[in-house]
Short mmCIF file of C-alpha atoms and ligand atoms in Angstrom, two decimals:
data_model
loop_
_atom_site.label_atom_id
_atom_site.label_comp_id
_atom_site.label_asym_id
_atom_site.label_seq_id
_atom_site.Cartn_x
_atom_site.Cartn_y
_atom_site.Cartn_z
CA UNK K 15 -45.36 -75.71 234.66
CA UNK K 16 -46.07 -79.43 234.48
CA UNK K 17 -49.77 -78.59 234.89
CA UNK K 18 -49.55 -76.17 231.96
CA UNK K 19 -47.80 -78.69 229.80
CA UNK K 20 -50.45 -81.28 230.45
CA UNK K 21 -53.35 -78.92 229.64
CA UNK K 22 -51.50 -77.86 226.49
CA UNK K 23 -51.56 -81.47 225.32
CA UNK K 24 -55.34 -81.60 225.69
CA UNK K 25 -56.04 -78.30 223.91
CA UNK K 26 -57.66 -78.76 220.49
CA UNK K 27 -55.48 -77.93 217.52
CA UNK K 28 -56.34 -74.54 216.00
CA UNK K 29 -58.18 -74.78 212.66
CA UNK K 30 -55.76 -74.67 209.75
CA UNK K 31 -57.45 -71.73 208.00
CA UNK K 32 -58.38 -69.71 211.12
CA UNK K 33 -61.96 -69.16 209.98
CA UNK K 34 -64.59 -68.03 212.44
CA UNK K 35 -67.09 -70.40 213.96
CA UNK K 36 -70.68 -69.23 213.35
CA UNK K 37 -72.01 -66.97 216.11
CA UNK K 38 -75.70 -66.54 215.31
CA UNK K 39 -77.80 -64.16 217.37
CA UNK K 40 -80.99 -65.84 218.59
CA UNK K 41 -84.23 -64.83 216.92
CA UNK K 42 -86.25 -65.88 219.96
CA UNK K 43 -86.11 -62.41 221.45
CA UNK K 44 -88.46 -61.19 218.68
CA UNK K 45 -92.11 -62.20 218.78
CA UNK K 46 -93.57 -61.41 215.40
CA UNK K 47 -97.29 -61.27 214.80
CA UNK K 48 -98.61 -62.87 211.62
CA UNK K 49 -100.36 -59.66 210.68
CA UNK K 50 -100.02 -55.97 211.48
CA UNK K 51 -102.56 -53.20 211.02
CA UNK K 52 -102.04 -49.45 210.75
CA UNK K 53 -101.30 -47.59 213.97
CA UNK K 54 -103.73 -44.68 214.06
CA UNK K 55 -104.96 -42.74 217.08
CA UNK K 56 -103.27 -45.20 219.43
CA UNK K 57 -105.18 -48.19 217.96
CA UNK K 58 -104.55 -50.85 215.36
CA UNK K 59 -106.74 -50.36 212.31
CA UNK K 60 -107.46 -53.29 210.03
CA UNK K 61 -106.22 -52.30 206.57
CA UNK K 62 -108.32 -52.98 203.47
CA UNK K 63 -105.22 -53.95 201.49
CA UNK K 64 -102.14 -55.83 202.65
CA UNK K 65 -98.80 -57.15 201.43
CA UNK K 66 -96.15 -59.50 202.77
CA UNK K 67 -92.85 -58.31 204.16
CA UNK K 68 -89.89 -60.70 203.90
CA UNK K 69 -86.35 -61.28 205.08
CA UNK K 70 -84.03 -60.27 202.22
CA UNK K 71 -81.38 -62.73 203.45
CA UNK K 72 -83.63 -65.79 203.02
CA UNK K 73 -86.74 -64.53 201.16
CA UNK K 74 -88.70 -66.01 204.07
CA UNK K 75 -92.08 -64.30 204.63
CA UNK K 76 -92.10 -62.54 208.01
CA UNK K 77 -95.51 -60.92 208.36
CA UNK K 78 -98.47 -59.45 206.52
CA UNK K 79 -98.65 -55.66 206.81
CA UNK K 80 -101.10 -52.99 205.71
CA UNK K 81 -101.00 -51.10 202.44
CA UNK K 82 -102.55 -47.83 203.62
CA UNK K 83 -104.88 -46.17 201.14
CA UNK K 84 -105.59 -42.44 200.78
CA UNK K 85 -108.60 -42.93 203.09
CA UNK K 86 -106.36 -44.53 205.74
CA UNK K 87 -103.89 -41.67 205.43
CA UNK K 88 -106.77 -39.21 205.83
CA UNK K 89 -107.81 -41.02 208.99
CA UNK K 90 -104.24 -40.88 210.36
CA UNK K 91 -103.87 -37.17 209.58
CA UNK K 92 -107.21 -36.56 211.30
CA UNK K 93 -105.96 -38.41 214.42
CA UNK K 94 -102.72 -36.41 214.40
CA UNK K 95 -104.65 -33.13 214.02
CA UNK K 96 -106.97 -34.03 216.91
CA UNK K 97 -104.01 -34.94 219.15
CA UNK K 98 -102.28 -31.68 218.23
CA UNK K 99 -105.33 -29.63 219.16
CA UNK K 100 -106.25 -31.75 222.19
CA UNK K 101 -103.28 -30.81 224.28
CA UNK K 102 -100.02 -32.08 222.81
CA UNK K 103 -99.09 -28.73 221.22
CA UNK K 104 -99.85 -26.81 224.42
CA UNK K 105 -98.19 -29.27 226.80
CA UNK K 106 -95.23 -27.67 228.60
CA UNK K 107 -91.92 -28.63 227.00
CA UNK K 108 -90.78 -30.26 230.23
CA UNK K 109 -93.76 -32.65 230.00
CA UNK K 110 -93.11 -33.49 226.35
CA UNK K 111 -89.50 -34.18 227.32
CA UNK K 112 -90.62 -36.83 229.82
CA UNK K 113 -92.26 -38.84 227.03
CA UNK K 114 -89.16 -38.57 224.86
CA UNK K 115 -86.89 -39.65 227.71
CA UNK K 116 -89.17 -42.61 228.34
CA UNK K 117 -89.10 -43.63 224.68
CA UNK K 118 -85.29 -43.40 224.69
CA UNK K 119 -84.98 -45.55 227.79
CA UNK K 120 -87.42 -48.17 226.51
CA UNK K 121 -85.48 -48.38 223.25
CA UNK K 122 -82.34 -49.01 225.26
CA UNK K 123 -84.06 -51.67 227.32
CA UNK K 124 -85.44 -53.41 224.23
CA UNK K 125 -82.36 -52.78 222.10
CA UNK K 126 -81.59 -56.43 221.43
CA UNK K 127 -85.12 -57.17 220.26
CA UNK K 128 -85.08 -54.16 217.91
CA UNK K 129 -81.60 -54.94 216.60
CA UNK K 130 -82.54 -58.52 215.71
CA UNK K 131 -85.74 -57.40 213.99
CA UNK K 132 -83.90 -54.67 212.06
CA UNK K 133 -81.41 -57.20 210.74
CA UNK K 134 -84.12 -59.74 210.00
CA UNK K 135 -86.31 -57.39 207.98
CA UNK K 136 -83.58 -55.22 206.42
CA UNK K 137 -80.63 -57.59 205.92
CA UNK K 138 -78.01 -55.49 207.72
CA UNK K 139 -75.41 -57.23 209.91
CA UNK K 140 -76.48 -57.59 213.53
CA UNK K 141 -73.26 -56.00 214.75
CA UNK K 142 -74.28 -52.81 212.91
CA UNK K 143 -77.91 -52.74 214.06
CA UNK K 144 -76.74 -53.60 217.60
CA UNK K 145 -73.79 -51.18 217.79
CA UNK K 146 -74.89 -48.33 215.51
CA UNK K 147 -78.61 -48.16 214.68
CA UNK K 148 -80.01 -48.85 218.13
CA UNK K 149 -77.64 -46.74 220.25
CA UNK K 150 -78.01 -43.84 217.83
CA UNK K 151 -81.81 -44.11 217.69
CA UNK K 152 -81.98 -43.95 221.50
CA UNK K 153 -79.44 -41.11 221.54
CA UNK K 154 -81.64 -39.05 219.21
CA UNK K 155 -84.59 -39.34 221.57
CA UNK K 156 -82.39 -38.47 224.57
CA UNK K 157 -80.88 -35.52 222.75
CA UNK K 158 -84.16 -33.98 221.57
CA UNK K 159 -85.79 -34.65 224.93
CA UNK K 160 -83.19 -32.24 226.26
CA UNK K 161 -84.29 -29.51 223.85
CA UNK K 162 -88.05 -29.79 224.44
CA UNK K 163 -88.14 -27.25 227.30
CA UNK K 164 -85.37 -25.02 225.94
CA UNK K 165 -86.78 -23.89 222.61
CA UNK K 166 -87.04 -20.27 223.81
CA UNK K 167 -83.31 -20.38 224.57
CA UNK K 168 -82.50 -22.05 221.28
CA UNK K 169 -84.30 -19.33 219.34
CA UNK K 170 -84.32 -16.24 221.58
CA UNK K 171 -86.89 -13.51 220.84
CA UNK K 172 -88.43 -15.50 217.99
CA UNK K 173 -91.38 -17.13 219.84
CA UNK K 174 -90.93 -20.67 218.50
CA UNK K 175 -94.19 -22.59 218.07
CA UNK K 176 -94.95 -26.03 216.62
CA UNK K 177 -95.85 -26.26 212.94
CA UNK K 178 -98.75 -28.73 213.33
CA UNK K 179 -99.00 -32.17 211.71
CA UNK K 180 -95.75 -33.49 210.22
CA UNK K 181 -95.89 -36.07 207.41
CA UNK K 182 -92.67 -38.09 207.45
CA UNK K 183 -91.51 -40.51 204.77
CA UNK K 184 -88.45 -42.65 205.42
CA UNK K 185 -86.31 -45.11 203.45
CA UNK K 186 -85.25 -48.71 204.02
CA UNK K 187 -81.53 -48.33 204.75
CA UNK K 188 -81.79 -47.26 208.43
CA UNK K 189 -85.47 -47.89 209.24
CA UNK K 190 -85.50 -47.29 213.00
CA UNK K 191 -82.75 -44.69 212.98
CA UNK K 192 -84.51 -42.62 210.32
CA UNK K 193 -87.71 -42.91 212.33
CA UNK K 194 -85.83 -41.51 215.34
CA UNK K 195 -84.28 -38.71 213.26
CA UNK K 196 -87.78 -37.71 212.16
CA UNK K 197 -89.98 -38.29 215.20
CA UNK K 198 -87.72 -37.05 218.02
CA UNK K 199 -87.32 -33.39 216.89
CA UNK K 200 -90.95 -33.22 215.70
CA UNK K 201 -92.29 -34.24 219.11
CA UNK K 202 -89.79 -32.14 221.03
CA UNK K 203 -91.16 -29.07 219.22
CA UNK K 204 -94.80 -29.97 219.99
CA UNK K 205 -95.89 -31.37 216.61
CA UNK K 206 -97.79 -34.55 215.93
CA UNK K 207 -96.73 -37.06 213.32
CA UNK K 208 -97.89 -39.39 210.56
CA UNK K 209 -94.93 -41.53 209.51
CA UNK K 210 -94.63 -43.88 206.56
CA UNK K 211 -91.82 -46.45 206.73
CA UNK K 212 -90.40 -47.92 203.52
CA UNK K 213 -92.36 -50.73 201.90
CA UNK K 214 -89.59 -53.31 202.44
CA UNK K 215 -88.75 -52.49 206.08
CA UNK K 216 -91.91 -51.73 208.10
CA UNK K 217 -91.36 -54.05 211.06
CA UNK K 218 -89.26 -52.00 213.49
CA UNK K 219 -91.60 -49.02 212.98
CA UNK K 220 -94.50 -51.31 213.86
CA UNK K 221 -92.68 -52.64 216.93
CA UNK K 222 -91.99 -49.03 217.88
CA UNK K 223 -95.78 -48.58 218.30
CA UNK K 224 -95.46 -50.89 221.29
CA UNK K 225 -92.79 -48.57 222.73
CA UNK K 226 -95.24 -45.67 222.33
CA UNK K 227 -97.85 -47.67 224.22
CA UNK K 228 -95.34 -48.48 226.99
CA UNK K 229 -94.34 -44.82 227.21
CA UNK K 230 -98.05 -43.90 227.45
CA UNK K 231 -97.74 -41.34 224.71
CA UNK K 232 -101.19 -39.77 224.17
CA UNK K 233 -103.11 -41.42 221.29
CA UNK K 234 -102.68 -39.78 217.89
CA UNK K 235 -99.40 -38.00 218.66
CA UNK K 236 -97.58 -40.57 216.51
CA UNK K 237 -99.36 -42.53 213.77
CA UNK K 238 -97.68 -45.12 211.57
CA UNK K 239 -99.08 -45.95 208.14
CA UNK K 240 -97.34 -48.69 206.18
CA UNK K 241 -97.47 -49.12 202.43
CA UNK K 242 -95.58 -48.43 199.23
CA UNK K 243 -94.96 -45.19 197.34
CA UNK K 244 -98.70 -44.63 196.85
CA UNK K 245 -99.12 -44.24 200.61
CA UNK K 246 -96.23 -41.74 200.64
CA UNK K 247 -97.80 -39.80 197.77
CA UNK K 248 -101.17 -39.69 199.59
CA UNK K 249 -99.43 -38.24 202.65
CA UNK K 250 -97.64 -35.59 200.56
CA UNK K 251 -100.90 -34.63 198.88
CA UNK K 252 -102.99 -34.41 202.03
CA UNK K 253 -104.09 -30.81 202.73
CA UNK K 254 -104.10 -31.40 206.48
CA UNK K 255 -100.34 -31.92 206.67
CA UNK K 256 -98.30 -28.82 207.55
CA UNK K 257 -94.82 -30.13 206.97
CA UNK K 258 -93.24 -32.93 204.96
CA UNK K 259 -89.89 -34.47 205.90
CA UNK K 260 -88.58 -36.90 203.29
CA UNK K 261 -85.48 -39.09 203.06
CA UNK K 262 -85.02 -41.14 199.92
CA UNK K 263 -84.13 -40.87 196.25
CA UNK K 264 -83.49 -37.59 194.47
CA UNK K 265 -86.09 -38.52 191.87
CA UNK K 266 -88.94 -38.87 194.39
CA UNK K 267 -87.63 -35.84 196.34
CA UNK K 268 -87.90 -33.70 193.21
CA UNK K 269 -91.45 -34.94 192.55
CA UNK K 270 -92.43 -34.04 196.14
CA UNK K 271 -90.88 -30.59 195.79
CA UNK K 272 -92.81 -29.99 192.56
CA UNK K 273 -96.02 -31.17 194.21
CA UNK K 274 -95.63 -28.89 197.23
CA UNK K 275 -94.44 -25.78 195.37
CA UNK K 276 -96.69 -22.86 196.27
CA UNK K 277 -98.62 -24.84 198.91
CA UNK K 278 -96.97 -23.04 201.84
CA UNK K 279 -96.10 -26.39 203.45
CA UNK K 280 -92.68 -26.68 205.01
CA UNK K 281 -90.39 -29.22 203.36
CA UNK K 282 -87.04 -30.84 204.10
CA UNK K 283 -85.42 -33.28 201.68
CA UNK K 284 -82.53 -35.59 202.50
CA UNK K 285 -81.66 -37.25 199.21
CA UNK K 286 -78.88 -39.23 197.60
CA UNK K 287 -75.13 -38.76 197.47
CA UNK K 288 -71.93 -39.73 195.69
CA UNK K 289 -69.38 -38.85 198.32
CA UNK K 290 -65.67 -38.52 197.66
CA UNK K 291 -63.34 -40.13 200.17
CA UNK K 292 -60.05 -38.32 199.52
CA UNK K 293 -56.77 -39.93 200.58
CA UNK K 294 -53.54 -37.91 200.62
CA UNK K 295 -50.10 -39.53 200.55
CA UNK K 296 -49.22 -38.38 204.09
CA UNK K 297 -52.14 -40.20 205.74
CA UNK K 298 -51.90 -43.18 208.08
CA UNK K 299 -52.43 -45.75 205.34
CA UNK K 300 -53.81 -48.67 207.35
CA UNK K 301 -56.20 -46.38 209.19
CA UNK K 302 -57.34 -44.92 205.85
CA UNK K 303 -57.97 -48.41 204.46
CA UNK K 304 -60.24 -49.14 207.44
CA UNK K 305 -62.02 -45.84 206.81
CA UNK K 306 -62.49 -46.63 203.14
CA UNK K 307 -63.93 -50.06 203.97
CA UNK K 308 -66.24 -48.56 206.57
CA UNK K 309 -67.16 -45.76 204.17
CA UNK K 310 -68.46 -48.00 201.40
CA UNK K 311 -69.19 -51.49 202.80
CA UNK K 312 -70.96 -50.38 206.00
CA UNK K 313 -74.63 -51.37 205.64
CA UNK K 314 -73.84 -52.94 202.20
CA UNK K 315 -73.26 -49.44 200.87
CA UNK K 316 -76.97 -48.62 201.36
CA UNK K 317 -75.94 -45.29 202.85
CA UNK K 318 -76.78 -41.91 201.34
CA UNK K 319 -73.44 -40.49 202.55
CA UNK K 320 -71.37 -43.60 201.60
CA UNK K 321 -67.82 -42.91 200.43
CA UNK K 322 -68.53 -44.42 197.02
CA UNK K 323 -65.83 -42.50 195.11
CA UNK K 324 -62.32 -43.06 196.41
CA UNK K 325 -59.91 -40.32 195.32
CA UNK K 326 -56.32 -41.46 195.93
CA UNK K 327 -53.22 -39.34 195.56
CA UNK K 328 -51.30 -40.87 192.66
CA UNK K 329 -48.07 -41.48 194.63
CA UNK K 330 -49.77 -43.99 196.96
CA UNK K 331 -52.21 -45.50 194.49
CA UNK K 332 -50.56 -48.91 194.20
CA UNK K 333 -49.83 -49.67 197.87
CA UNK K 334 -53.26 -48.42 198.85
CA UNK K 335 -55.16 -50.48 196.29
CA UNK K 336 -53.08 -53.55 197.25
CA UNK K 337 -53.90 -53.12 200.92
CA UNK K 338 -57.56 -52.49 200.14
CA UNK K 339 -57.89 -55.67 198.09
CA UNK K 340 -56.22 -57.69 200.84
CA UNK K 341 -58.58 -56.19 203.41
CA UNK K 342 -61.56 -57.04 201.24
CA UNK K 343 -60.58 -60.70 201.33
CA UNK K 344 -61.15 -60.69 205.09
CA UNK K 345 -64.69 -59.29 204.92
CA UNK K 346 -67.28 -61.85 205.90
CA UNK K 347 -70.40 -61.77 203.73
CA UNK K 348 -73.45 -63.72 204.83
CA UNK K 349 -76.12 -64.26 207.47
CA UNK K 350 -77.04 -60.84 208.91
CA UNK K 351 -77.78 -62.46 212.26
CA UNK K 352 -74.26 -63.90 212.59
CA UNK K 353 -72.23 -61.62 214.86
CA UNK K 354 -69.14 -62.16 212.66
CA UNK K 355 -70.81 -60.86 209.51
CA UNK K 356 -69.42 -57.66 208.01
CA UNK K 357 -71.57 -57.42 204.88
CA UNK K 358 -75.17 -58.58 204.98
CA UNK K 359 -77.93 -58.98 202.40
CA UNK K 360 -79.00 -56.45 199.78
CA UNK K 361 -82.29 -54.97 200.92
CA UNK K 362 -84.49 -56.05 198.02
CA UNK K 363 -84.55 -57.75 194.62
CA UNK K 364 -85.15 -54.34 193.02
CA UNK K 365 -82.08 -52.83 194.65
CA UNK K 366 -79.96 -55.86 193.70
CA UNK K 367 -81.07 -55.44 190.09
CA UNK K 368 -80.10 -51.75 190.18
CA UNK K 369 -76.63 -52.57 191.58
CA UNK K 370 -76.06 -55.28 188.97
CA UNK K 371 -77.09 -52.98 186.13
CA UNK K 372 -74.69 -50.24 187.24
CA UNK K 373 -71.84 -52.71 187.78
CA UNK K 374 -72.34 -54.07 184.26
CA UNK K 375 -72.24 -50.53 182.91
CA UNK K 376 -68.90 -50.02 184.69
CA UNK K 377 -67.44 -53.10 183.02
CA UNK K 378 -68.81 -52.11 179.63
CA UNK K 379 -67.39 -48.61 179.92
CA UNK K 380 -63.92 -50.04 180.58
CA UNK K 381 -63.34 -50.05 184.35
CA UNK K 382 -61.48 -52.95 185.94
CA UNK K 383 -63.49 -54.94 188.48
CA UNK K 384 -62.19 -56.71 191.60
CA UNK K 385 -64.29 -58.89 193.90
CA UNK K 386 -62.71 -61.01 196.65
CA UNK K 387 -63.42 -64.73 196.56
CA UNK K 388 -66.52 -65.29 198.69
CA UNK K 389 -69.33 -67.79 198.56
CA UNK K 390 -72.70 -66.03 198.53
CA UNK K 391 -75.75 -67.80 200.01
CA UNK K 392 -78.04 -69.35 197.43
CA UNK K 393 -81.28 -67.85 198.72
CA UNK K 394 -81.81 -64.17 199.29
CA UNK K 395 -80.27 -61.09 197.70
CA UNK K 396 -76.49 -60.80 197.77
CA UNK K 397 -73.73 -58.85 196.14
CA UNK K 398 -70.01 -59.32 196.77
CA UNK K 399 -67.96 -56.31 197.93
CA UNK K 400 -66.66 -54.74 194.72
CA UNK K 401 -63.87 -52.34 193.78
CA UNK K 402 -63.54 -50.70 190.39
CA UNK K 403 -60.17 -49.29 189.32
CA UNK K 404 -59.34 -47.57 186.04
CA UNK K 405 -62.46 -45.44 186.41
CA UNK K 406 -62.97 -42.23 184.41
CA UNK K 407 -65.00 -39.41 185.89
CA UNK K 408 -67.55 -39.68 183.10
CA UNK K 409 -68.42 -43.34 183.81
CA UNK K 410 -71.86 -43.96 185.29
CA UNK K 411 -70.26 -45.74 188.29
CA UNK K 412 -68.45 -42.47 189.09
CA UNK K 413 -71.52 -40.30 188.58
CA UNK K 414 -74.62 -42.18 189.74
CA UNK K 415 -75.57 -43.33 193.21
CA UNK K 416 -75.22 -47.13 193.23
CA UNK K 417 -76.39 -47.58 196.83
CA UNK K 418 -74.58 -50.89 197.09
CA UNK K 419 -71.17 -52.31 198.13
CA UNK K 420 -69.37 -50.92 195.09
CA UNK K 421 -66.40 -48.57 195.22
CA UNK K 422 -65.00 -46.57 192.29
CA UNK K 423 -61.32 -45.61 192.59
CA UNK K 424 -59.99 -42.47 190.89
CA UNK K 425 -56.69 -40.63 191.33
CA UNK K 426 -55.46 -37.04 191.74
CA UNK K 427 -52.10 -35.28 191.99
CA UNK K 428 -52.72 -31.96 193.77
CA UNK K 429 -55.17 -30.76 196.41
CA UNK K 430 -56.78 -28.48 193.81
CA UNK K 431 -57.39 -31.42 191.53
CA UNK K 432 -58.87 -33.41 194.44
CA UNK K 433 -61.34 -30.60 195.18
CA UNK K 434 -62.22 -30.23 191.51
CA UNK K 435 -62.94 -33.96 191.13
CA UNK K 436 -64.73 -34.31 194.47
CA UNK K 437 -67.10 -31.46 193.58
CA UNK K 438 -67.71 -32.83 190.10
CA UNK K 439 -71.06 -34.40 190.99
CA UNK K 440 -74.67 -33.26 191.10
CA UNK K 441 -74.74 -34.36 194.75
CA UNK K 442 -73.26 -32.76 197.86
CA UNK K 443 -74.01 -34.73 200.99
CA UNK K 444 -70.67 -35.77 202.48
CA UNK K 445 -66.94 -36.15 201.92
CA UNK K 446 -63.91 -37.59 203.72
CA UNK K 447 -60.33 -36.32 203.91
CA UNK K 448 -57.38 -38.44 205.04
CA UNK K 449 -54.17 -36.55 205.82
CA UNK K 450 -52.00 -35.87 208.83
CA UNK K 451 -52.02 -32.11 208.19
CA UNK K 452 -54.68 -30.19 210.08
CA UNK K 453 -54.23 -27.14 207.85
CA UNK K 454 -54.93 -29.23 204.77
CA UNK K 455 -58.09 -30.64 206.35
CA UNK K 456 -59.40 -27.12 206.94
CA UNK K 457 -58.34 -26.00 203.46
CA UNK K 458 -60.22 -28.93 201.91
CA UNK K 459 -63.29 -28.58 204.14
CA UNK K 460 -63.72 -24.95 203.05
CA UNK K 461 -63.73 -25.95 199.38
CA UNK K 462 -65.71 -29.19 199.35
CA UNK K 463 -69.37 -28.65 198.48
CA UNK K 464 -70.71 -31.21 200.93
CA UNK K 465 -72.94 -30.94 203.98
CA UNK K 466 -70.64 -33.08 206.12
CA UNK K 467 -66.86 -33.39 205.81
CA UNK K 468 -65.19 -36.08 207.90
CA UNK K 469 -61.47 -35.92 208.61
CA UNK K 470 -59.51 -39.12 209.26
CA UNK K 471 -62.78 -40.95 209.87
CA UNK K 472 -65.97 -41.72 207.95
CA UNK K 473 -69.67 -42.42 208.57
CA UNK K 474 -69.58 -40.94 212.08
CA UNK K 475 -72.96 -39.81 213.30
CA UNK K 476 -73.96 -37.89 216.36
CA UNK K 477 -77.37 -36.47 217.27
CA UNK K 478 -75.81 -33.15 218.25
CA UNK K 479 -74.38 -32.61 214.77
CA UNK K 480 -76.47 -31.32 211.85
CA UNK K 481 -76.65 -33.51 208.75
CA UNK K 482 -77.92 -32.59 205.29
CA UNK K 483 -76.97 -31.77 201.73
CA UNK K 484 -76.13 -29.31 199.02
CA UNK K 485 -77.36 -29.42 195.42
CA UNK K 486 -79.27 -32.60 194.50
CA UNK K 487 -78.65 -34.08 197.94
CA UNK K 488 -81.50 -31.95 199.22
CA UNK K 489 -81.99 -29.15 201.70
CA UNK K 490 -82.71 -28.68 205.37
CA UNK K 491 -80.72 -30.13 208.24
CA UNK K 492 -81.51 -32.97 210.62
CA UNK K 493 -79.76 -33.37 213.96
CA UNK K 494 -78.43 -30.75 216.32
CA UNK K 495 -80.01 -27.38 217.01
CA UNK K 496 -80.53 -26.97 213.25
CA UNK K 497 -82.78 -30.04 213.24
CA UNK K 498 -85.35 -28.25 215.40
CA UNK K 499 -85.93 -25.38 213.01
CA UNK K 500 -87.93 -27.23 210.31
CA UNK K 501 -90.44 -28.24 213.00
CA UNK K 502 -91.04 -24.70 214.28
CA UNK K 503 -92.64 -21.51 213.06
CA UNK K 504 -91.63 -18.12 214.34
CA UNK K 505 -93.26 -14.72 214.80
CA UNK K 506 -91.15 -12.70 212.40
P1 LIG V 746 -87.59 -43.93 197.23
O1 LIG V 746 -87.23 -42.51 197.15
O2 LIG V 746 -88.63 -44.45 196.29
O3 LIG V 746 -88.09 -44.31 198.70
C1 LIG V 746 -88.03 -43.51 199.85
C2 LIG V 746 -89.38 -43.44 200.53
O4 LIG V 746 -90.30 -42.71 199.73
C3 LIG V 746 -90.02 -44.80 200.74
O5 LIG V 746 -90.77 -44.79 201.93
C4 LIG V 746 -90.92 -44.89 199.55
O6 LIG V 746 -91.93 -45.84 199.65
C5 LIG V 746 -91.47 -43.48 199.46
N1 LIG V 746 -92.00 -43.10 198.17
C6 LIG V 746 -91.85 -43.70 196.96
N2 LIG V 746 -92.51 -43.02 195.99
C7 LIG V 746 -93.10 -41.97 196.61
C8 LIG V 746 -93.92 -40.88 196.14
N3 LIG V 746 -94.24 -40.75 194.86
N4 LIG V 746 -94.33 -39.97 197.04
C9 LIG V 746 -93.98 -40.08 198.34
N5 LIG V 746 -93.23 -41.08 198.83
C10 LIG V 746 -92.78 -42.01 197.98
O7 LIG V 746 -86.29 -44.79 197.12
P2 LIG V 746 -86.19 -46.33 196.66
O8 LIG V 746 -86.51 -47.16 197.82
O9 LIG V 746 -86.99 -46.56 195.42
O10 LIG V 746 -84.66 -46.43 196.29
C11 LIG V 746 -84.21 -46.01 195.01
C12 LIG V 746 -82.87 -45.34 195.10
O11 LIG V 746 -82.97 -44.19 195.93
C13 LIG V 746 -81.79 -46.17 195.76
O12 LIG V 746 -81.21 -47.04 194.87
C14 LIG V 746 -80.87 -45.11 196.26
O13 LIG V 746 -80.01 -44.72 195.21
C15 LIG V 746 -81.78 -43.97 196.62
N6 LIG V 746 -82.10 -43.92 198.07
C16 LIG V 746 -81.52 -42.97 198.82
C17 LIG V 746 -81.76 -42.92 200.17
C18 LIG V 746 -81.14 -41.91 201.04
O14 LIG V 746 -80.96 -42.16 202.23
N7 LIG V 746 -80.83 -40.73 200.55
C19 LIG V 746 -82.59 -43.92 200.84
C20 LIG V 746 -83.22 -44.85 199.95
C21 LIG V 746 -82.95 -44.84 198.63
P3 LIG V 746 -91.58 -47.33 199.15
O15 LIG V 746 -90.56 -47.85 200.07
O16 LIG V 746 -92.80 -48.04 199.28
O17 LIG V 746 -91.10 -47.20 197.73
#
């Protein structure tokens, strides 16, 4: 006891405001090259045009990367076609699975390196890239490795065969995870791939080429062409591509659909969303508040299925909004590489501008804005977590995808009204329901026009579960058994 007393005297006094000490993740684990080429046929091609990719948290230049032209895309499609014909498509599924298992294991082994690079180039908090993006990316490769030799069982009596060369275009919000969602099922089914990462976040896709080398994947099975929308358009327009898989904005998705109409090419589109997170008065309130925060502030709200419209039952509106505002005050906004950070940097200046414009429209239309006090870094692209109350359904902030840390709160009285309001959107990607009644969850899930409905949770992903939209959120499913189908053709 005396010993304890003495050590107590020496212990430093706790800080008065109980703030966290910085806990930065080291950048040393990542070795960036100054310059990256295009990964085609297992080799690095020197691009004719280049651009600089930066860190959105500091605007610091990170590397020079290639802006692939139509000729480069043609070269990549040629390499993918040759690899398809040269043995990849006829390799037994059990052999293809070995490559996918290897890729999954290497991603696990190099998870820290990938997580740091993802946060550096994309601005997302390290605790998200470390605990969500990387484990899920590896899990997708593991999961589809398991299917590679079971396609006949997955689709009995339909003689599943690979489609050919898949052109894949991915966005900047989950760069490596979207790559995994696209590449893993394509390879499991025996296709080859040309993938274009988003202009602002090419670096983890380029590091992934090193994983392919380590896994000894045959040259040309996966080709990575970096560049902006022009590179994506060249891939869509290339006659040698048999299937396009696109994740991004509804606007570009529609343009791709128009371009491919009548071409016979397979197409899947995973587009935007304006999900309703619906909270009933019998829910566990504190748990719901955590789910709301996770639903909209996870990844700075750069999430196609983000719970950006909160529908609260009128009887609990005031306590819930009070709790939500208090919780917002505890969110830590700042350095993506700090392990304490909850909300990182906005991905680009363009996206920040879009968020600001929509937030201004909300204020002009009459909604009430709340932002917790937080000091944003001077350099880089930042936006404070934001809640709008007093929102009418017709306001732009209740209709349009903001793709930022901005929540619009609306109310309802009855379950019918909740369904009516939740479905009052051109989108249909996801929804959340918070209630203690299982029967009400099922009742709601049957009526909500959304590809995914979460109950008493939000933003939960699993490779075994299909994901995709209704209406302007696109068509086709990724993940699960359903995610194989777009990469196969059948004798029917
Ligand atoms: P885009 O739809 O432009 O980007 C998605 C991908 O498509 C990127 O790789 C992009 O390249 C590429 N691309 C752009 N133009 C074309 C084209 N004509 N043909 C083929 N590919 C093309 O989305 P943005 O990055 O411009 O974001 C705008 C808005 O879209 C966001 O504010 C958000 O609302 C929504 N969005 C939705 C996503 C989702 O997951 N559903 C993901 C990203 C955005 P590049 O990066 O060079 O532009």
